[in-house]
XYZ file of C-alpha atoms in Angstrom:
503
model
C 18.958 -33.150 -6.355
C 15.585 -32.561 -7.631
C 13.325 -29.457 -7.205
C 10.135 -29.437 -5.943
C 7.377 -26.633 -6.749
C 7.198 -26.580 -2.790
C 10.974 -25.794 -2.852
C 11.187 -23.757 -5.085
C 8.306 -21.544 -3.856
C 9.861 -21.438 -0.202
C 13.005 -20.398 -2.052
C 11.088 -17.173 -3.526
C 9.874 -16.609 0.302
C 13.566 -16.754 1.483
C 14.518 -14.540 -0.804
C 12.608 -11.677 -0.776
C 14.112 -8.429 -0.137
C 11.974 -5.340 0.554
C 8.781 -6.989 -0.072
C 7.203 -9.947 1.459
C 4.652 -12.643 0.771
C 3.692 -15.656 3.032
C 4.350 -18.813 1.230
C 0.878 -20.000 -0.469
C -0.799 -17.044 1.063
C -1.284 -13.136 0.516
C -1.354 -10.272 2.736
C -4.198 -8.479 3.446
C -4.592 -5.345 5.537
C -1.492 -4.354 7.497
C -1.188 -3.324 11.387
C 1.488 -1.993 12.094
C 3.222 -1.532 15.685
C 6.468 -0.016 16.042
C 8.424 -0.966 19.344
C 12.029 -0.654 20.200
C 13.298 -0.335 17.141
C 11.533 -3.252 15.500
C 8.205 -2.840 13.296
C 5.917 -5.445 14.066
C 3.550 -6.282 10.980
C 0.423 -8.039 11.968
C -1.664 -8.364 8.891
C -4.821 -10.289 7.145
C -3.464 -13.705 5.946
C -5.388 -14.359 3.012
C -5.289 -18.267 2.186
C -8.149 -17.975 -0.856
C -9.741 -21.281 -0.175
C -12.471 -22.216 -0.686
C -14.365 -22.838 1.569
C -12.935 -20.660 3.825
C -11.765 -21.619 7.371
C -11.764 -18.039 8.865
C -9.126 -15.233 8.227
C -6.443 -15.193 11.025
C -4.014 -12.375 11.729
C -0.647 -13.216 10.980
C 2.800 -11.318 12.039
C 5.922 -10.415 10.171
C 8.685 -8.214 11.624
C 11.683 -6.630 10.639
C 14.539 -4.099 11.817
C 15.543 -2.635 8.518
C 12.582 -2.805 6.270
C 14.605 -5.087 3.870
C 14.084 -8.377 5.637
C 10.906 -9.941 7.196
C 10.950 -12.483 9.496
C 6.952 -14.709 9.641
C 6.216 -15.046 13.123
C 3.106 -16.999 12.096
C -0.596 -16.439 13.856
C -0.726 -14.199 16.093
C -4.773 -14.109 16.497
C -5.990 -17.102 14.973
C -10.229 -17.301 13.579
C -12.567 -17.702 16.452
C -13.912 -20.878 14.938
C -17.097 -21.455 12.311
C -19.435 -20.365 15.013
C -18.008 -17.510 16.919
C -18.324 -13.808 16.322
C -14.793 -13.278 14.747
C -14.586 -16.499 12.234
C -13.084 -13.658 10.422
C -10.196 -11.547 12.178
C -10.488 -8.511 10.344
C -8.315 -5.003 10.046
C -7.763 -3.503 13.639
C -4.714 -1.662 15.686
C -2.317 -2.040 18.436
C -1.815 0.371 21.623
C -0.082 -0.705 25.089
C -1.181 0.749 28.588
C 0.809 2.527 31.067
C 1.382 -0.821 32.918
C 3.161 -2.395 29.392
C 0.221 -4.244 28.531
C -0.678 -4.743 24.524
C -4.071 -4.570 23.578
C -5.694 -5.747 20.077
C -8.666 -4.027 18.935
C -10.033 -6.096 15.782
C -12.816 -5.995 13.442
C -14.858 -9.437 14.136
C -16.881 -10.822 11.600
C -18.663 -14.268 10.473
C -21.052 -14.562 7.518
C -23.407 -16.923 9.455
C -24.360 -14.020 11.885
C -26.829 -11.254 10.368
C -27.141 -7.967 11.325
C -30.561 -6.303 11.171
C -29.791 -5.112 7.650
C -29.432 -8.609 6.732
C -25.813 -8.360 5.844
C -22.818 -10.334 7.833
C -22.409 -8.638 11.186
C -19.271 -6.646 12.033
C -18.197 -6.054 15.719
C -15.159 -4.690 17.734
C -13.556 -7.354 19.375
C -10.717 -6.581 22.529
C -7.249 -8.933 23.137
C -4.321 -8.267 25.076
C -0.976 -9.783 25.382
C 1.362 -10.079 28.893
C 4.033 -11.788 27.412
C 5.054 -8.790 24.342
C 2.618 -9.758 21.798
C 3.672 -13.338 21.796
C 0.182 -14.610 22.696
C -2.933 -13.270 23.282
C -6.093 -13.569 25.239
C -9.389 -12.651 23.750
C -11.948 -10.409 26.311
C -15.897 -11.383 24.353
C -17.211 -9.555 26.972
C -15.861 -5.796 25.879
C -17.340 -7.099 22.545
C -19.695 -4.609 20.804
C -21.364 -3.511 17.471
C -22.164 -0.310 15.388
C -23.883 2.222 18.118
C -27.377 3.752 17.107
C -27.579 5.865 14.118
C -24.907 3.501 11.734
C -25.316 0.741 9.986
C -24.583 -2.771 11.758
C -22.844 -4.352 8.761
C -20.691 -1.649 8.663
C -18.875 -1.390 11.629
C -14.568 -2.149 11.412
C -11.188 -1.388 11.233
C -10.898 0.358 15.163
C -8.053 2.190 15.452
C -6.987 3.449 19.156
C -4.793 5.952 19.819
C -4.774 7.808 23.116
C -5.170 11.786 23.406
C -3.218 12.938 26.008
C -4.825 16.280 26.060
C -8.133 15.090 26.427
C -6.835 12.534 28.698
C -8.864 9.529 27.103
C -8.297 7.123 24.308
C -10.221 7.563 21.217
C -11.305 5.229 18.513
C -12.075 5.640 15.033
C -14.085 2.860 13.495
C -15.184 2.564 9.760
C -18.821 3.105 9.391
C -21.900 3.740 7.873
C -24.806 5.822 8.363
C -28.110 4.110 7.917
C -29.838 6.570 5.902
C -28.984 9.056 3.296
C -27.540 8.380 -0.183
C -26.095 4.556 -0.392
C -22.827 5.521 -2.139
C -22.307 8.696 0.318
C -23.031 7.253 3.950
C -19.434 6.335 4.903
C -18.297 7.950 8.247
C -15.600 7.990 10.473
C -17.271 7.086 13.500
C -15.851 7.892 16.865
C -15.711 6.024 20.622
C -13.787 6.871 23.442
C -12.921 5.224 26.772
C -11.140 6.170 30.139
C -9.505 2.421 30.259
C -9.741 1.002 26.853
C -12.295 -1.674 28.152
C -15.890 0.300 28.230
C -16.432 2.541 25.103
C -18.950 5.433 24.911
C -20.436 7.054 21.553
C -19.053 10.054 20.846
C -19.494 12.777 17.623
C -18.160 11.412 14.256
C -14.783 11.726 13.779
C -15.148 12.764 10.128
C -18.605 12.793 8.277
C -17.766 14.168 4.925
C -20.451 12.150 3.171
C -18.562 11.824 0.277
C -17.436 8.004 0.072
C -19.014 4.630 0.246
C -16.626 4.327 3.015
C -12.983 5.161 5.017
C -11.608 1.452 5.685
C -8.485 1.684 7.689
C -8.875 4.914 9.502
C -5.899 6.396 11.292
C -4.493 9.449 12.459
C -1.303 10.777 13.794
C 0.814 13.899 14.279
C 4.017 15.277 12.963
C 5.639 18.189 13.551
C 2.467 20.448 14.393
C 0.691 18.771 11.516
C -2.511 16.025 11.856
C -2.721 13.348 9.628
C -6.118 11.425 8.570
C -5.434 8.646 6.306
C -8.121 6.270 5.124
C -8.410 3.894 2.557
C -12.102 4.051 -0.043
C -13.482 1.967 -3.009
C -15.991 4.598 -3.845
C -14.105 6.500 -6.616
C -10.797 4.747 -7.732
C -9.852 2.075 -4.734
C -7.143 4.713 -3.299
C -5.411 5.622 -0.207
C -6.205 9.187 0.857
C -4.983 11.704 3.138
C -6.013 14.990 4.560
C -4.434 17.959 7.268
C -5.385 20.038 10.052
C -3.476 21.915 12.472
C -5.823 20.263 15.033
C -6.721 16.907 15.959
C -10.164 17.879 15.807
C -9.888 19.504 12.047
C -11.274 20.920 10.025
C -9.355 18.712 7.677
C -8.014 19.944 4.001
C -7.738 18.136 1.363
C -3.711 18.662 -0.375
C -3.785 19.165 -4.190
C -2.178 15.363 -3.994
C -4.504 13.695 -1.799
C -3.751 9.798 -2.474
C -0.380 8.066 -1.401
C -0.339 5.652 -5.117
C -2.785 4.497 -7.431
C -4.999 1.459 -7.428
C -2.912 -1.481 -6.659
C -2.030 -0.368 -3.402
C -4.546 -0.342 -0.979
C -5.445 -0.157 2.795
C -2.258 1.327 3.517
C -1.169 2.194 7.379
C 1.484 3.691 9.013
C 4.247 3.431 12.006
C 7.101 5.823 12.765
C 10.612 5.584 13.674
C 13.509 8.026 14.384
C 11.271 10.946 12.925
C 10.397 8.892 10.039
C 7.124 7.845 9.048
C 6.571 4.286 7.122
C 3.573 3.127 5.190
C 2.607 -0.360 5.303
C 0.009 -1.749 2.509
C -0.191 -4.266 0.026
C 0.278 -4.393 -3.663
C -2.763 -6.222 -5.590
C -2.296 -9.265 -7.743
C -4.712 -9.488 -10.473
C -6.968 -12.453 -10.888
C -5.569 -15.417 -13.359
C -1.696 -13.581 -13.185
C -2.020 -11.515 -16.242
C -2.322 -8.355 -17.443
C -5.369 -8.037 -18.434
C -6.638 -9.895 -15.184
C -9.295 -8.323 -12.877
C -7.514 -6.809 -9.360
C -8.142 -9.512 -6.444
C -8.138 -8.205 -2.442
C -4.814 -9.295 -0.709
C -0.888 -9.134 -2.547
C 2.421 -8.358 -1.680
C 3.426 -6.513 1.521
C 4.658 -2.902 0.206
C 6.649 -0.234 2.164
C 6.792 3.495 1.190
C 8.193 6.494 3.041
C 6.650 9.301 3.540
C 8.522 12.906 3.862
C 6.768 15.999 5.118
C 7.082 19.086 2.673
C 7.738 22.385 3.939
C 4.211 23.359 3.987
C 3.128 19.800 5.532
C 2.199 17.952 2.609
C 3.342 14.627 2.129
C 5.895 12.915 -0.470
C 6.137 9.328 -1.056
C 8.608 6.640 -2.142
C 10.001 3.573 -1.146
C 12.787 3.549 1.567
C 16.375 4.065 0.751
C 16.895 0.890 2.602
C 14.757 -0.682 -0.282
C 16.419 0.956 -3.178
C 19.880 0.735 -2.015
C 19.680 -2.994 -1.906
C 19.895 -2.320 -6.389
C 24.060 -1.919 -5.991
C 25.373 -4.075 -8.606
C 25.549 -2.488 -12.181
C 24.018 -4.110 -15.313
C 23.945 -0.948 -17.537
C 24.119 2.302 -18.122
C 23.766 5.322 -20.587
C 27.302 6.576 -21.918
C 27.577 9.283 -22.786
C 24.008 11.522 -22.088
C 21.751 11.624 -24.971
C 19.207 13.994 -26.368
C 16.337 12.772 -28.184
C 13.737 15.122 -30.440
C 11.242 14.292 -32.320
C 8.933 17.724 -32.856
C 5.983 16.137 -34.562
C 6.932 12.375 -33.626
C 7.929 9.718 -31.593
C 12.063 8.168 -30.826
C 13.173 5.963 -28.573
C 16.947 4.364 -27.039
C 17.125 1.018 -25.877
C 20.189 0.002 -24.024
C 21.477 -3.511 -25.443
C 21.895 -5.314 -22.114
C 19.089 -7.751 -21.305
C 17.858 -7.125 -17.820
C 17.159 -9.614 -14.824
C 13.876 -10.290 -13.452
C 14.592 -8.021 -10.578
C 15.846 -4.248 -11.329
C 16.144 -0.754 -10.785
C 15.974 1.739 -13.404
C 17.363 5.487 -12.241
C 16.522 7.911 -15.135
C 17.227 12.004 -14.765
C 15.883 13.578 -18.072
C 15.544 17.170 -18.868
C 12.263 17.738 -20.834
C 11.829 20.559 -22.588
C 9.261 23.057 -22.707
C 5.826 22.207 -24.945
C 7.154 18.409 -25.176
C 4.069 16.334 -24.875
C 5.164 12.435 -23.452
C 8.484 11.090 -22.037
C 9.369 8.666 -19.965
C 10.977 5.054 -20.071
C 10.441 1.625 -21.220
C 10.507 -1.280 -19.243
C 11.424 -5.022 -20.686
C 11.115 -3.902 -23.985
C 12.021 -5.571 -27.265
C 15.313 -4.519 -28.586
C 14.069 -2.004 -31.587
C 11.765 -0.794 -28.058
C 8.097 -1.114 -29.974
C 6.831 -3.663 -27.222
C 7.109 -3.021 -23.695
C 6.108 -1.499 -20.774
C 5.713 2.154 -20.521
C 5.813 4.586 -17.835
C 5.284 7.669 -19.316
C 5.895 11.239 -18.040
C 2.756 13.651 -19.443
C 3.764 17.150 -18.811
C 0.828 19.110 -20.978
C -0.995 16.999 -18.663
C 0.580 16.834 -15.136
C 0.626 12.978 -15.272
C 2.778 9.937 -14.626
C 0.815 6.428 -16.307
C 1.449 2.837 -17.042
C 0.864 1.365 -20.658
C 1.878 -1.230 -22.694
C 2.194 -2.158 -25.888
C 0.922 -4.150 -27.410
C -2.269 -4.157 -25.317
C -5.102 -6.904 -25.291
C -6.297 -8.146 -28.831
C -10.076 -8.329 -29.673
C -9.861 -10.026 -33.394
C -7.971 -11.132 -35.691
C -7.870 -8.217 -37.733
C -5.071 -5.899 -37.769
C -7.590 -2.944 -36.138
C -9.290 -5.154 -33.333
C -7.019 -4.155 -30.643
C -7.698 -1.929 -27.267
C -6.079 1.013 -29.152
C -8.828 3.286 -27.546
C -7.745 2.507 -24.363
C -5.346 5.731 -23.248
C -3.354 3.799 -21.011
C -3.846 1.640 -18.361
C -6.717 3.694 -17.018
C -6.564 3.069 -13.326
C -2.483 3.881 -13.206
C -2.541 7.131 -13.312
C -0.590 9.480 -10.810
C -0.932 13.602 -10.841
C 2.617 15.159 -11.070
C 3.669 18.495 -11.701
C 6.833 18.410 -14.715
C 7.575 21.944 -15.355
C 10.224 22.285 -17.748
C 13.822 20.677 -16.821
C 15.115 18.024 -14.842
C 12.978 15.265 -13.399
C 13.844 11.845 -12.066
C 11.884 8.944 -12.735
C 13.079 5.559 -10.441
C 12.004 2.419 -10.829
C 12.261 -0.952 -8.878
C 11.446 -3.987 -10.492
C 10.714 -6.871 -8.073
C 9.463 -10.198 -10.678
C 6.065 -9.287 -10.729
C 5.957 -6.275 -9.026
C 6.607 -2.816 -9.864
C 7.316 0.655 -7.860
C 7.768 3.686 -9.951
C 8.572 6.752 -8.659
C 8.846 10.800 -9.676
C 11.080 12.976 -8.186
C 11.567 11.309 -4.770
C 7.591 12.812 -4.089
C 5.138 10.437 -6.359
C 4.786 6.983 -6.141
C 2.589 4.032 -8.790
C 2.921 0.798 -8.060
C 1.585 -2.483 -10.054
C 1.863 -5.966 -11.470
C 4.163 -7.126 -14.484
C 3.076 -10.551 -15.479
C 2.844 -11.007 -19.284
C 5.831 -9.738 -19.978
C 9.213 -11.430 -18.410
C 12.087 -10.643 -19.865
C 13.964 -7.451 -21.766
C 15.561 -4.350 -22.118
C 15.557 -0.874 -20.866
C 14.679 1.975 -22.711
C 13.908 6.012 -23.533
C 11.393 7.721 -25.496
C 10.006 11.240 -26.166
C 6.658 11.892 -28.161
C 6.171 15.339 -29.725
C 9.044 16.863 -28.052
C 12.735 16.863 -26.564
C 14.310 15.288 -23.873
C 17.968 15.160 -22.854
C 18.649 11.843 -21.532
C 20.954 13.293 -18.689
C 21.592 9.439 -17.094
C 19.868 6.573 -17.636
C 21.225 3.526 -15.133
C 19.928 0.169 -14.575
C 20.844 -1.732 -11.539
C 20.654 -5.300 -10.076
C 20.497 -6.872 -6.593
C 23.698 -7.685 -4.746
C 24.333 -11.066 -3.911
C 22.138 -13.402 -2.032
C 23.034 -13.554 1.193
C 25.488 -10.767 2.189
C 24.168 -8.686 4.855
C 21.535 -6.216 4.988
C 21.959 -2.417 6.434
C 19.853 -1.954 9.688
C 17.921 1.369 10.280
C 19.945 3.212 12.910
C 19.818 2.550 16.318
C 17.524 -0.573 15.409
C 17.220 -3.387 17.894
C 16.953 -7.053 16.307
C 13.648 -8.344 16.742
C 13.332 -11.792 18.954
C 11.303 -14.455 17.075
């Protein structure tokens, strides 16, 4: 029977594992809700046409963070003439009578505000029948309150104080004066019963950004958490801490939760553990060298709260554990040196389009680069490279070879470090240090020692080996492991005490 490219494609949606992407579609901004045991993900479904007919929320849930069930729209665009053509970023709360209520960012390019820019509004929705449907309330409809700018005025989340005994919301804004690239606020409402909002003091005015998209805080374990997402500096999501909801807020010597392909992340929590929910950028043409686009692939990491409440990242063990069925491995340990040069390993094994790579190495003192290679050629002088910088503190991507300019044997981005953007701070003292990596087709989720996280694209390359290298150093290869998927089809683990979700 002959293949379509429809089949095929719905094929790749079936059988994704860990990640997920809508069929012809990307996802945008994530919501997520966590209820009974089942995390619902509502999220931006970016279609890319052209012309557009409106952005609609769509939902995806799953029980065990593996699987992800499409629900399809859950708010679908107001229409070409009403205030939320576009259903932008927003949150979910319920009320003490069990009642859901969506708080979303409406926008549509044919309405102005008086800064002649599209408008941007809060919008209000609640659902009777668990988030199944949902009926829109224009009249609790309102825009960016004196003092901010009224193109600037999304991503509400609600959460409800209990102390204060109100519900407060945190909106991305602007102010309307000062310095263009520093007027981003946190801006602040608050309402007795989450249908008439009152101004209140900004939330967080650090006037530092261009602006905090997807706002949100939460607590854990005596700590507060302010996350925010901002395209100011280097497209990152950011957190800070306070011992109070009401700050002040520090900044941890690790502020950002990966680098700049994932973006707008948000998070839910579940038997004491906390999951981020963003999206991994594609990059515009699928290669390389392509510009990043907004939208990708739904990404989870896990966050895990330090001793002195600082946060580590990395992607569930749900995820990872998935990567059971051996393809190669290191036998036995190896120690490579190279004081004034460069060497390299390259296990023989060609490696499937989806992998995991689990590498312990031991550097030693004064070594400058480590790290491993990712579909490399066999004598490992093409491939990717994640490389461990210790003189540095660094994990980054590279690759070699890296885009041509000429013909001529010099006329090539050799002045280009690394892949500039990719770059992670990591402290590698001396000794042993893990470096994981899951390999998903085009995507790719590297982390260090269970604690820092990078995640990007692969697309020029397809196909190749795993490997080791050391530059101006030593490095004792202590394991070096690469595993595949099991088979399709055999069941999934469930996150304990999970409920299945009803579609």
């Amino acid at each position: 029977m002959e293949t379509t490219p429809v089949d095929s494609m719905m094929r790749k949606y079936m059988d994704q594992q860990g990640f997920f992407q809508p069929p012809h579609a990307w996802v945008g901004d994530v919501i997520p809700w966590q209820e009974d045991g089942t995390f619902h993900l509502f999220y931006l479904y970016e279609s890319r046409r052209n012309p557009s007919a409106g952005m609609p929320w769509h939902r995806v849930v799953t029980d065990n963070l593996v699987d992800f069930r499409e629900t399809g729209v859950a708010l679908a665009s107001g229409g070409p003439d009403a205030a939320d053509f576009n259903v932008y970023t927003g949150s979910i709360v319920v009320d003490a009578e069990g009642i859901h209520h969506a708080f979303y960012t409406g926008q549509n390019p044919r309405r102005l505000g008086a800064d002649g820019r599209p408008l941007q509004l809060v919008l209000h929705a609640t659902s009777r029948d668990g988030m199944a449907t949902w009926k829109r309330h224009s009249e609790h409809t309102f825009g960016a309150t004196p003092g901010y700018e009224t193109a600037d005025w999304r991503d509400p989340f609600v959460f409800r104080d209990e102390e204060a005994g109100l519900w407060r919301m945190l909106v991305t804004a602007r102010h309307s004066s000062g310095p263009a690239r520093r007027r981003g606020v946190i801006a602040q409402c608050v309402s007795r019963d989450l249908r008439h909002w009152a101004a209140a003091e900004p939330f967080w005015d650090p006037r530092r950004y261009l602006a905090h998209e997807c706002p949100e805080v939460f607590e854990w374990n005596g700590w507060w958490y302010l996350v925010w997402s901002e395209f100011s500096e280097s497209f990152s999501t950011r957190y800070r801490m306070s011992r109070s909801l009401h700050g002040p807020w520090v900044a941890p010597d690790n502020d950002t939760l990966d680098g700049r392909a994932y973006y707008a992340a948000k998070s839910a929590a579940r038997d004491g553990r906390r999951f981020f929910f963003g999206w991994i950028s594609t990059r515009d043409g699928r290669t390389d060298d392509g510009p990043w686009q907004w939208a990708g692939t739904l990404a989870v990491l896990e966050a895990e709260q330090a001793p002195d409440g600082t946060l580590r990242f990395h992607p569930p063990q749900e995820v990872s554990t998935t990567f059971d069925a051996p393809i190669a491995a290191l036998s036995p340990a190896t120690t490579l040196e190279a004081p004034g040069g460069y060497a390299d390993l390259v296990l023989p094994e060609r490696v499937p389009s989806s992998f995991k790579v689990d590498a312990l190495l031991d550097i030693t003192a004064g070594t400058t680069e480590c790290g491993v290679l990712l579909r490399a050629s066999m004598d490992g002088d093409e491939a990717y490279v994640l490389r461990l910088e210790p003189r540095r503190g660094r994990l980054v991507f590279d690759r070699w070879p890296r885009r041509h300019t000429g013909d001529e044997q010099w006329q090539i981005s050799g002045d280009v470090p690394f892949a500039v953007e990719l770059e992670r701070p990591v402290a590698l003292p001396p000794g042993e240090h893990r470096l994981e990596v899951i390999v998903d087709g085009e995507l790719c989720v590297a982390t260090v020692d269970g604690a820092v996280s990078l995640s990007t694209r692969l697309y020029d390359r397809t196909t190749g080996h795993v490997g080791a290298f050391v530059g101006e150093g030593k490095v004792s290869v202590r394991s070096l492991t690469v595993t595949t998927r099991r088979a399709s089809g055999e069941a999934q683990p469930r996150l304990p005490g999970a409920l299945a979700a009803t579609v």
